[in-house]
Amino acid sequence: MTGVDNYKRYNFSASVDRNIGKKVKIGLNMYSAYSQTISSSETVRQAYRLNGLSDMYNEDGSLRVFPDDALGNVSNPLIERENNQTELLNLHVFGNAYLQYQPFDWMTFKTTFSPDTYFQRTGSYAGKDSKNGKGQAANATAGNDWDRSLSYTWTNVLTFDKSFNENHSINAMIGTEWVKNVSEGLTSEVKGFSSDHYKFYNLAAGTTISDLASDYLQDQWMSYFARMNYTLKGRYLFTVTGRYDGSSRLAEGHRWKFFPSAAVGWRITEEDFMQSVDWVNNLKLRLSYGLSGNNSNVSPYMTSTNIDNLYYVFGGGTPTTASVISNMANRSLSWETTKEWNLGLDFGFLGGRISGSVDLYNRRTDNILMDRVMSRLNGFDSVIDNVGVVDNRGIELSLSTINVRTKNFTWRTNLNFTANHNEIVELSDGKLRDEANGWFVGESVGSVWTYKHIGYWGMDEIDEAADYGLVPGSVKVLEVNGDHSSTNADKVIIGNRFPKWTGGMTNTFTYKDWSLSAFIYTRQGQLSYSQFHWTTALNDNTNFNHMNLNYWTPETAATAEWHRAGITTPGETDAIMWQETSFWKVGYITLGYDLPKKAREKLKLNKCHIYLSCQNPFVITDYKGWDPEAADKATDTSYFMTRSFVLGLNLSF
């Protein structure tokens, strides 16, 4: 995309299973992936920021670092791609080894050890001839960061599977699981390189250490669990499960909790009265209730006070090392728990031509774990806390159909649909509003609480706009309390960060040895704070190349999309930065061919599949930025959707 972006990936997997006698089985599975990504985060951003009339070259044919003399923060993208690069290396290796012992045909014991290791190195260099370098060697910056993690899981499960005549069947399981996670990292940044030769490989060539930090994290998880499934007459199903989990991430005295669940099922098609209904081949009703726990939002050591060292200069003297508290400890941090009812129906009709499931759920999450924003007077911006109670209600639908099936041709369709509504039921300390976090009892967690855009001040409203310190063409927002100023009292909920519903559809067509499949998905009804608008439609509208919007003028006042260009008092621009980001995307279109059986036999192949795939070929959206899915991501740190073509070959012998 930029002439430098490059991605390479290498995968390797292997598995071995072996029987030792009649009762013992052992196995080993391993998967590894190595990838390299080279990118230049500023190249594309500078390309769209730069005025199209700027001259990229000097008179002697050399590239200009800053093509527009008036703009020292918009660099030449042709130089940026060579002088501002990041290389990301990833190595991920995971697998498992197991031993299975079956002393009786109705009893099995299995112990599994699953290690997972991950290594990432990020090397970055911005030379003097880059946006950040500004032509000065003292500003040339190199960084070399690395992170390493190792986790391992040891699971032991004893399973009983026994039937008593044709009416009763019991499957029971008891087990333990131990998880340990260890990670460490190092961050380093050095400035002042007289030469671009070393890039980030020789930090000692720099003159000033601007950042040096390291970290080490460790946590453990222990679980004891049991489950029993009982089937009566092959049609009435009962399940009872219990887990007792402990996590070192939580506060002492709150680390252990018991999570029970139960479920019943009814295979309606197994009843005698359904035997004559031949067009229904599967009908199963399910009902479940359970309690589950979560602490994934909590980093290790958040329940204790941690110390960082910083430099502080007294007067004009030598910097002095100072120790500061880096976080507010929460010594009452406990499990986030979710109670859920689920009612489901599995169905199949017309000999499997139509099949799917419908699930209705109602979840109540207590002690929800989130970062709670607080006043800086406490010494910190936020603290991880159990902040309240949230309800989630929704529906999930999946449907598979065989629309056409002949001797040589088949057309299959898979559909999925999800709609969810969440609502804050209770906040900590009994509060009804938490404006710092934008949480309100009775509203969604993802509510967008801000000023409501109702238009732009017009030429006939000069005096009224002046009461707010604004001018014609400034953003006009809803005035709630009539005090002629924009305060929190004027903010309202204008929408939600979460979609009202999501869906996807895959169509697969096969004709003899050929196949064609296409996948489309959608998210509808969400708002995003558009970083693209924030970057390209700034209130001064003089620094960068700008979005092609219908800016306010006296002549376009009735249809304006954006405030008046060049004004220093645009008003509450947050009201227009929130953009509707609904979309429909075609995820992929893939054409494949399977080598016929006779040809495979000649080549001694079990399988030979050739395919050509186009990823992200189309997107349909009213959003005017790069990618509606990444609208709220910074334009220099996240890459947008790209269209790619893949030619592949799958062989098995």
XYZ file of C-alpha atoms in Angstrom:
653
model
C 0.000 0.000 0.000
C 2.856 2.399 0.783
C 5.636 0.671 -1.153
C 7.218 -0.560 2.088
C 4.457 -2.424 3.929
C 5.365 -6.090 3.927
C 3.882 -9.086 5.688
C 5.357 -12.587 5.839
C 4.028 -15.511 7.817
C 5.271 -19.077 8.251
C 3.192 -21.812 9.914
C 4.089 -25.294 11.089
C 1.930 -27.888 12.811
C 2.373 -31.509 13.771
C 0.495 -34.133 15.757
C 1.283 -37.646 16.956
C -1.069 -40.136 18.634
C -0.088 -43.619 19.749
C -1.777 -46.481 21.574
C 0.267 -48.323 24.199
C -1.526 -51.565 24.729
C -5.307 -51.577 24.951
C -5.759 -49.136 27.826
C -3.200 -46.366 27.391
C -3.010 -43.697 24.718
C -0.554 -40.827 24.431
C -0.409 -37.891 22.064
C 1.415 -34.711 21.186
C 0.131 -31.724 19.208
C 2.100 -28.619 18.286
C 1.457 -25.471 16.264
C 3.854 -22.637 15.562
C 3.646 -19.384 13.599
C 6.287 -16.799 12.790
C 5.443 -13.472 11.151
C 7.219 -10.303 10.095
C 5.444 -7.015 9.416
C 7.212 -3.933 8.092
C 5.196 -0.734 8.007
C 5.392 3.031 8.081
C 2.560 4.420 10.182
C 2.948 8.022 9.044
C 3.351 7.430 5.303
C -0.319 7.106 4.403
C -1.416 9.737 6.888
C 1.024 12.297 5.480
C -0.086 11.414 1.940
C -3.707 12.352 2.586
C -2.817 15.335 4.764
C -0.515 16.931 2.198
C -1.917 19.575 -0.133
C -2.219 18.069 -3.600
C -0.588 21.152 -5.152
C 2.592 20.838 -3.076
C 5.885 20.199 -4.851
C 7.464 16.936 -3.673
C 10.879 17.659 -5.258
C 13.563 20.322 -5.047
C 14.871 21.984 -8.187
C 17.799 19.543 -8.333
C 15.393 16.578 -8.335
C 15.933 15.563 -4.716
C 12.975 14.981 -2.435
C 11.837 17.782 -0.144
C 11.388 16.748 3.490
C 8.540 19.228 3.988
C 6.912 20.015 0.623
C 4.875 22.906 2.027
C 7.191 25.495 3.603
C 4.361 26.804 5.762
C 3.648 23.422 7.347
C 6.424 21.919 9.443
C 4.275 19.008 10.600
C 3.311 17.574 7.194
C 6.228 15.650 5.725
C 6.884 14.131 2.321
C 5.337 10.623 2.277
C 7.975 9.456 -0.217
C 10.650 10.287 2.361
C 8.548 9.128 5.307
C 8.252 5.589 3.995
C 12.045 5.233 3.948
C 12.876 7.147 7.123
C 10.053 6.201 9.462
C 9.608 2.449 9.689
C 8.461 -0.146 12.180
C 9.311 -3.847 12.067
C 7.164 -6.223 14.091
C 8.332 -9.820 14.671
C 6.012 -12.398 16.244
C 6.696 -15.980 17.240
C 3.867 -18.046 18.709
C 4.281 -21.696 19.686
C 1.653 -23.704 21.527
C 0.473 -27.268 21.840
C -0.367 -30.034 24.273
C 0.786 -33.445 25.419
C -1.670 -35.909 26.916
C -1.861 -39.301 28.570
C -5.143 -41.192 28.549
C -5.844 -44.295 30.617
C -9.031 -46.336 30.315
C -9.136 -49.052 32.996
C -12.759 -49.938 32.122
C -14.885 -49.305 29.073
C -17.028 -46.897 31.148
C -14.183 -44.981 32.842
C -11.448 -42.772 31.331
C -8.758 -40.668 32.936
C -6.936 -38.028 30.869
C -4.191 -35.659 31.917
C -3.169 -32.876 29.528
C -0.317 -30.395 29.730
C -0.665 -27.390 27.386
C 2.191 -24.860 27.136
C 1.814 -21.634 25.165
C 4.701 -19.257 24.526
C 4.710 -15.968 22.651
C 7.476 -13.560 21.697
C 7.118 -10.139 20.097
C 9.765 -7.624 19.119
C 8.926 -4.135 17.863
C 11.733 -2.137 16.317
C 11.058 1.418 15.162
C 13.158 4.197 13.682
C 12.284 7.772 12.689
C 15.299 9.433 11.089
C 16.099 13.115 10.915
C 14.394 13.329 7.505
C 10.978 12.379 8.851
C 8.031 14.190 10.350
C 9.336 13.742 13.894
C 12.968 14.323 12.940
C 12.279 17.731 11.338
C 15.703 17.647 9.674
C 17.588 17.535 12.992
C 19.846 14.612 13.913
C 19.086 15.273 17.579
C 15.451 14.303 16.891
C 16.219 11.009 15.131
C 14.637 8.347 17.351
C 15.020 4.574 17.589
C 13.053 2.183 19.755
C 13.451 -1.510 20.469
C 10.710 -3.133 22.525
C 10.159 -6.787 23.234
C 7.626 -8.851 25.127
C 7.738 -12.493 26.102
C 5.005 -14.583 27.660
C 4.707 -18.174 28.796
C 1.553 -19.823 30.032
C 0.839 -23.420 30.766
C -2.316 -25.294 31.662
C -2.473 -28.656 33.397
C -5.856 -30.366 33.177
C -6.876 -33.641 34.787
C -10.270 -35.151 33.978
C -11.902 -38.395 35.139
C -14.929 -39.345 33.033
C -17.649 -41.938 33.679
C -20.005 -43.007 30.891
C -22.556 -45.677 31.762
C -25.923 -46.792 30.423
C -28.476 -48.784 32.434
C -30.773 -50.643 30.048
C -32.166 -48.605 27.188
C -33.831 -45.926 29.329
C -31.067 -44.486 31.502
C -27.690 -43.026 30.596
C -25.233 -41.149 32.806
C -22.131 -39.263 31.771
C -20.202 -37.724 34.672
C -16.927 -35.871 34.922
C -14.732 -34.506 37.700
C -11.482 -32.642 37.211
C -8.983 -29.992 38.081
C -7.230 -27.309 36.055
C -4.221 -25.185 36.915
C -3.168 -22.205 34.808
C -0.031 -20.112 35.245
C 0.846 -17.025 33.188
C 4.229 -15.296 33.178
C 5.141 -12.326 31.010
C 7.929 -9.791 30.902
C 8.894 -6.934 28.636
C 11.454 -4.257 27.939
C 10.877 -0.829 26.389
C 13.787 1.295 25.188
C 14.022 4.498 23.167
C 17.104 6.515 22.234
C 17.451 9.841 20.399
C 20.266 11.657 18.627
C 21.588 9.572 15.720
C 24.173 11.145 13.423
C 23.519 8.451 10.806
C 20.434 6.543 9.683
C 22.575 3.473 8.979
C 21.898 1.570 12.210
C 18.156 2.192 12.484
C 16.988 0.383 15.662
C 19.702 -2.299 15.664
C 22.345 -0.249 17.479
C 20.783 1.914 20.193
C 24.241 2.712 21.561
C 24.801 4.928 18.501
C 22.305 7.427 19.944
C 23.228 10.157 22.372
C 20.206 10.414 24.690
C 18.147 7.713 26.393
C 14.581 9.046 26.279
C 12.783 5.968 27.619
C 13.862 2.812 29.423
C 11.436 0.568 31.265
C 10.816 -3.088 32.004
C 8.031 -5.122 33.548
C 7.269 -8.580 34.887
C 3.810 -10.042 35.473
C 2.693 -13.360 36.917
C -0.687 -14.776 37.874
C -2.240 -18.160 38.544
C -5.658 -19.749 38.318
C -6.910 -22.955 39.959
C -10.212 -24.702 39.230
C -12.077 -27.724 40.558
C -15.064 -28.808 38.506
C -17.662 -31.526 38.139
C -20.481 -32.211 35.700
C -23.182 -34.847 35.372
C -25.385 -35.502 32.331
C -28.417 -37.770 32.726
C -30.528 -38.904 29.767
C -33.910 -40.534 30.240
C -35.326 -42.572 27.368
C -33.072 -40.742 24.906
C -35.318 -37.685 24.935
C -35.177 -36.017 28.377
C -31.813 -34.460 29.158
C -30.559 -33.108 32.496
C -27.189 -31.488 33.231
C -25.718 -30.185 36.494
C -22.317 -28.472 36.641
C -20.256 -26.905 39.391
C -16.943 -25.001 39.311
C -14.868 -23.696 42.185
C -12.407 -21.156 40.770
C -9.604 -19.186 42.364
C -7.602 -16.349 40.796
C -4.503 -14.607 42.140
C -5.494 -11.398 40.313
C -8.227 -10.625 42.839
C -7.967 -9.298 46.363
C -7.163 -11.565 49.266
C -10.368 -12.925 50.737
C -12.192 -12.531 47.396
C -10.202 -14.918 45.193
C -12.358 -18.046 45.400
C -15.954 -18.460 44.265
C -18.332 -21.305 43.384
C -20.153 -21.186 40.025
C -23.056 -23.654 39.578
C -25.257 -24.228 36.537
C -28.068 -26.526 35.423
C -29.775 -27.325 32.131
C -32.677 -29.414 30.856
C -33.426 -30.507 27.306
C -36.296 -32.173 25.497
C -35.816 -33.985 22.182
C -39.337 -33.525 20.945
C -38.753 -35.492 17.758
C -38.112 -38.619 19.852
C -41.660 -38.584 21.194
C -44.147 -41.106 19.802
C -46.539 -38.398 18.616
C -43.794 -36.999 16.310
C -43.003 -40.221 14.474
C -45.638 -39.563 11.835
C -44.370 -36.019 11.157
C -41.765 -36.981 8.576
C -40.879 -33.424 7.467
C -39.483 -32.621 10.959
C -36.235 -34.491 11.560
C -34.935 -32.552 14.568
C -36.674 -30.527 17.262
C -34.986 -29.962 20.608
C -35.979 -27.519 23.344
C -33.323 -26.314 25.816
C -33.475 -24.344 29.058
C -30.468 -23.470 31.219
C -29.495 -21.315 34.161
C -26.037 -20.716 35.497
C -23.563 -18.524 37.276
C -20.206 -17.706 35.646
C -17.243 -15.565 36.681
C -14.818 -13.219 34.983
C -11.666 -11.335 35.960
C -10.044 -10.871 32.537
C -10.270 -7.077 32.876
C -7.945 -7.172 35.872
C -4.180 -7.049 35.415
C -1.965 -8.717 38.018
C -1.031 -6.615 41.059
C -3.990 -4.203 40.797
C -4.853 -5.109 44.384
C -1.493 -3.886 45.640
C 0.383 -0.586 45.455
C 3.195 -0.452 42.914
C 6.161 1.897 42.722
C 7.757 3.599 39.719
C 10.921 5.687 39.529
C 10.842 9.081 37.813
C 13.282 11.929 37.282
C 12.574 15.310 38.845
C 14.566 18.528 38.440
C 14.779 20.904 41.399
C 15.473 24.365 40.046
C 18.147 24.076 37.364
C 20.123 21.323 39.021
C 20.838 17.726 38.140
C 17.796 15.463 37.687
C 17.011 13.533 40.864
C 15.460 10.082 40.964
C 12.130 9.994 42.770
C 9.886 7.070 43.672
C 6.166 7.507 43.060
C 3.086 5.345 43.545
C 1.959 4.223 40.091
C -1.544 2.968 40.846
C -4.309 3.045 43.415
C -4.612 -0.371 45.027
C -8.083 -1.893 45.294
C -7.985 -4.373 48.170
C -11.642 -5.364 47.820
C -11.538 -6.349 44.144
C -13.714 -9.429 43.602
C -15.185 -11.631 40.885
C -17.449 -10.213 38.220
C -20.362 -12.664 38.181
C -23.033 -13.255 35.558
C -26.344 -15.020 36.144
C -27.871 -16.168 32.870
C -31.117 -17.729 31.727
C -31.076 -19.240 28.242
C -33.999 -20.654 26.292
C -33.074 -22.352 23.033
C -34.601 -24.336 20.211
C -32.676 -26.511 17.730
C -34.555 -27.489 14.600
C -34.188 -29.397 11.367
C -36.737 -29.803 8.599
C -37.116 -31.510 5.237
C -34.389 -34.066 5.718
C -31.814 -31.484 6.779
C -32.544 -29.004 3.985
C -33.382 -26.433 6.671
C -31.654 -26.439 10.084
C -30.604 -24.004 12.758
C -31.151 -22.729 16.263
C -32.750 -19.848 18.145
C -31.515 -18.689 21.554
C -33.073 -16.124 23.870
C -30.958 -15.027 26.819
C -31.192 -12.793 29.854
C -27.946 -12.027 31.708
C -27.398 -10.023 34.853
C -23.768 -9.146 35.588
C -23.009 -8.131 39.180
C -19.848 -6.399 40.369
C -18.904 -5.618 36.778
C -15.166 -4.937 36.450
C -14.289 -1.675 34.699
C -11.935 1.278 34.992
C -13.692 3.905 37.080
C -12.615 7.452 36.223
C -11.929 9.629 39.246
C -10.801 13.136 40.045
C -7.071 13.863 39.765
C -7.307 15.178 43.302
C -7.064 11.506 44.342
C -3.677 11.335 42.647
C -4.863 9.030 39.842
C -7.092 9.223 36.780
C -8.827 5.886 37.296
C -8.937 2.656 39.285
C -10.144 -0.821 38.347
C -13.238 -1.524 40.426
C -16.475 -3.479 40.762
C -18.706 -0.678 39.552
C -22.277 -1.942 39.387
C -24.910 -4.201 37.868
C -25.706 -4.534 34.145
C -28.480 -6.467 32.387
C -28.093 -7.932 28.898
C -31.026 -9.308 26.934
C -30.896 -10.571 23.403
C -31.523 -13.102 20.688
C -29.143 -15.220 18.610
C -30.302 -16.924 15.444
C -28.471 -19.275 13.081
C -29.990 -20.795 9.965
C -28.552 -23.193 7.372
C -30.395 -24.045 4.175
C -29.772 -26.156 1.102
C -31.580 -24.057 -1.445
C -30.839 -26.163 -4.527
C -29.469 -29.697 -4.722
C -29.116 -31.651 -7.973
C -26.706 -34.298 -9.201
C -23.975 -31.803 -10.096
C -25.039 -28.512 -8.484
C -25.634 -27.412 -4.888
C -26.407 -24.001 -3.369
C -26.077 -23.663 0.416
C -26.728 -20.618 2.618
C -25.683 -19.994 6.242
C -27.212 -17.045 8.108
C -26.611 -15.640 11.580
C -28.279 -12.767 13.397
C -27.646 -11.264 16.837
C -29.379 -8.437 18.679
C -28.486 -7.367 22.216
C -29.656 -4.655 24.592
C -27.768 -3.844 27.779
C -28.885 -1.591 30.597
C -27.211 -0.336 33.760
C -29.309 -1.439 36.725
C -27.153 -0.214 39.584
C -23.965 1.774 40.178
C -21.580 1.528 43.112
C -22.456 3.502 46.234
C -26.087 3.677 45.097
C -25.485 6.515 42.635
C -27.835 7.069 39.693
C -25.311 8.975 37.542
C -21.566 8.768 36.989
C -20.858 11.580 34.546
C -17.081 11.080 34.581
C -17.553 7.634 33.015
C -20.771 8.391 31.148
C -22.761 5.763 33.083
C -26.418 6.295 33.965
C -28.853 3.923 35.626
C -31.454 2.859 33.079
C -29.161 3.496 30.104
C -26.694 1.358 28.149
C -23.038 0.951 29.112
C -22.158 2.086 25.600
C -24.325 5.214 25.639
C -22.840 8.263 23.919
C -23.460 11.162 26.290
C -22.545 14.435 24.652
C -23.989 17.568 23.074
C -26.714 17.066 20.470
C -26.006 18.654 17.112
C -29.065 20.536 15.807
C -27.436 22.517 12.994
C -25.193 25.554 12.549
C -25.637 29.153 13.591
C -26.956 31.213 10.674
C -26.379 34.718 9.423
C -29.690 35.768 10.983
C -28.502 34.549 14.418
C -25.353 36.648 14.827
C -26.389 38.181 18.151
C -27.706 34.935 19.612
C -24.545 33.061 18.590
C -22.436 35.808 20.175
C -24.104 35.038 23.541
C -22.286 31.693 23.354
C -19.047 33.217 22.064
C -19.739 31.783 18.605
C -20.276 33.061 15.078
C -22.375 32.084 12.049
C -21.170 28.696 10.836
C -20.295 27.459 14.336
C -21.792 24.199 15.592
C -25.210 24.689 17.158
C -26.171 22.267 19.912
C -29.306 21.638 21.895
C -29.665 24.091 24.790
C -31.210 22.220 27.712
C -31.036 24.575 30.688
C -31.108 27.964 28.921
C -28.006 29.467 30.560
C -26.358 30.370 27.211
C -23.331 28.163 27.865
C -22.408 24.570 27.052
C -22.058 22.516 30.235
C -22.724 18.934 31.306
C -26.296 19.996 31.984
C -26.777 20.348 28.213
C -25.482 16.896 27.345
C -27.907 14.180 26.276
C -27.614 10.596 25.072
C -27.449 10.677 21.270
C -26.813 7.001 20.530
C -24.710 3.979 21.381
C -21.207 2.684 20.681
C -22.589 -0.836 20.320
C -24.584 -1.952 17.252
C -28.298 -2.579 17.580
C -27.861 -5.784 15.621
C -25.255 -7.718 13.676
C -25.582 -10.372 11.015
C -23.756 -12.430 8.448
C -24.510 -14.595 5.422
C -22.397 -17.129 3.525
C -23.488 -18.517 0.161
C -21.666 -21.515 -1.288
C -22.206 -22.810 -4.803
C -20.692 -26.093 -5.996
C -20.757 -27.480 -9.526
C -18.985 -30.780 -9.990
C -15.389 -30.071 -8.850
C -15.801 -26.273 -8.730
C -16.925 -24.165 -5.775
C -17.729 -20.491 -5.288
C -18.384 -18.958 -1.870
C -19.056 -15.413 -0.671
C -19.409 -14.016 2.845
C -21.110 -10.744 3.774
C -21.581 -9.303 7.252
C -23.062 -6.185 8.788
C -23.242 -4.070 11.938
C -26.084 -1.617 12.218
C -26.981 1.288 14.487
C -23.687 2.170 16.216
C -21.885 5.505 16.613
C -18.098 5.961 16.570
C -15.916 8.946 17.434
C -14.370 9.424 14.010
C -10.620 9.904 14.214
C -10.554 10.468 10.458
C -12.851 13.477 10.784
C -10.885 14.701 13.798
C -7.662 14.564 11.760
C -8.852 15.911 8.410
C -11.613 18.330 9.395
C -9.959 20.278 12.210
C -11.514 23.550 13.257
C -8.786 25.764 11.736
C -8.886 23.925 8.382
C -5.544 25.401 7.337
C -2.897 22.839 8.290
C -3.894 19.763 6.326
C -5.564 18.602 3.173
C -9.226 18.249 4.081
C -12.150 15.913 3.678
C -14.447 16.614 0.787
C -17.340 17.822 2.918
C -20.051 20.370 2.309
C -18.629 23.030 4.647
C -20.907 25.780 5.933
C -21.120 28.995 3.963
C -23.993 31.489 3.824
C -24.992 29.852 0.535
C -24.824 26.224 1.774
C -26.269 26.838 5.233
C -29.339 24.683 4.600
C -27.351 21.595 3.505
C -24.013 22.011 5.314
C -22.310 18.851 6.646
C -19.582 20.613 8.618
C -18.929 23.890 10.368
C -17.556 26.977 8.676
C -13.935 26.645 7.578
C -11.194 28.761 9.102
C -12.991 29.934 12.250
C -11.382 29.826 15.678
C -14.708 29.310 17.491
C -16.276 26.240 15.869
C -18.287 25.361 18.980
C -18.776 21.934 20.531
C -17.237 19.828 17.757
C -17.686 16.588 19.745
C -21.319 16.781 18.672
C -20.333 16.219 15.021
C -17.313 13.971 15.557
C -19.666 11.145 16.558
C -20.527 9.531 13.238
C -22.926 6.803 12.212
C -20.759 3.824 11.215
C -23.252 1.195 10.092
C -21.954 -0.908 7.220
C -22.299 -3.943 4.998
C -19.046 -5.682 4.065
C -18.247 -8.491 1.693
C -15.629 -10.348 3.719
C -14.418 -12.634 0.961
C -15.218 -14.187 -2.406
C -13.441 -17.493 -3.042
C -13.306 -19.661 -6.156
C -11.997 -23.190 -5.693
C -11.294 -26.327 -7.698
C -10.820 -29.908 -6.443
C -8.682 -32.172 -8.591
C -10.798 -35.174 -9.705
C -10.287 -38.537 -8.019
C -8.620 -40.227 -11.000
C -6.073 -37.448 -11.332
C -5.350 -37.564 -7.566
C -4.807 -41.312 -7.669
C -2.235 -40.905 -10.438
C -0.406 -38.313 -8.348
C -0.927 -40.369 -5.138
C -2.795 -37.536 -3.431
C -5.687 -37.796 -1.015
C -6.680 -34.188 -1.634
C -5.721 -31.385 -4.001
C -7.646 -28.121 -3.692
C -6.689 -24.949 -5.583
C -8.357 -21.652 -4.706
C -8.298 -17.941 -5.494
C -9.746 -15.617 -2.885
C -10.398 -11.890 -2.713
C -10.536 -10.538 0.844
C -12.603 -7.420 1.617
C -13.624 -6.671 -1.972
C -16.523 -4.323 -1.146
C -17.948 -2.188 1.665
C -21.266 -0.343 1.631
C -21.520 2.501 4.159
C -22.420 6.167 4.522
C -19.348 6.746 6.683
C -16.845 8.971 4.860
C -13.670 7.821 6.587
C -11.414 4.906 5.735
C -13.031 2.004 7.499
C -16.264 2.062 9.569
C -15.004 -0.836 11.705
C -11.906 1.158 12.764
C -13.429 4.640 12.786
C -12.464 5.273 16.419
C -8.830 4.168 15.976
C -5.975 6.655 15.650
C -5.066 7.156 11.996
C -1.328 6.679 12.575
C -1.500 3.530 14.680
C -4.117 1.313 13.052
C -4.330 0.247 9.476
C -7.670 0.294 7.805
C -9.319 -2.386 5.735
C -7.302 -3.475 2.704
C -8.333 -5.494 -0.320
C -6.104 -8.511 -0.909
C -5.927 -11.470 -3.274
C -4.797 -14.936 -2.183
C -3.861 -17.869 -4.406
C -3.605 -21.102 -2.460
C -3.051 -24.831 -2.759
C -4.073 -27.476 -0.199
C -2.507 -30.913 -0.516
C -2.790 -34.057 1.574
C -1.058 -37.372 0.965
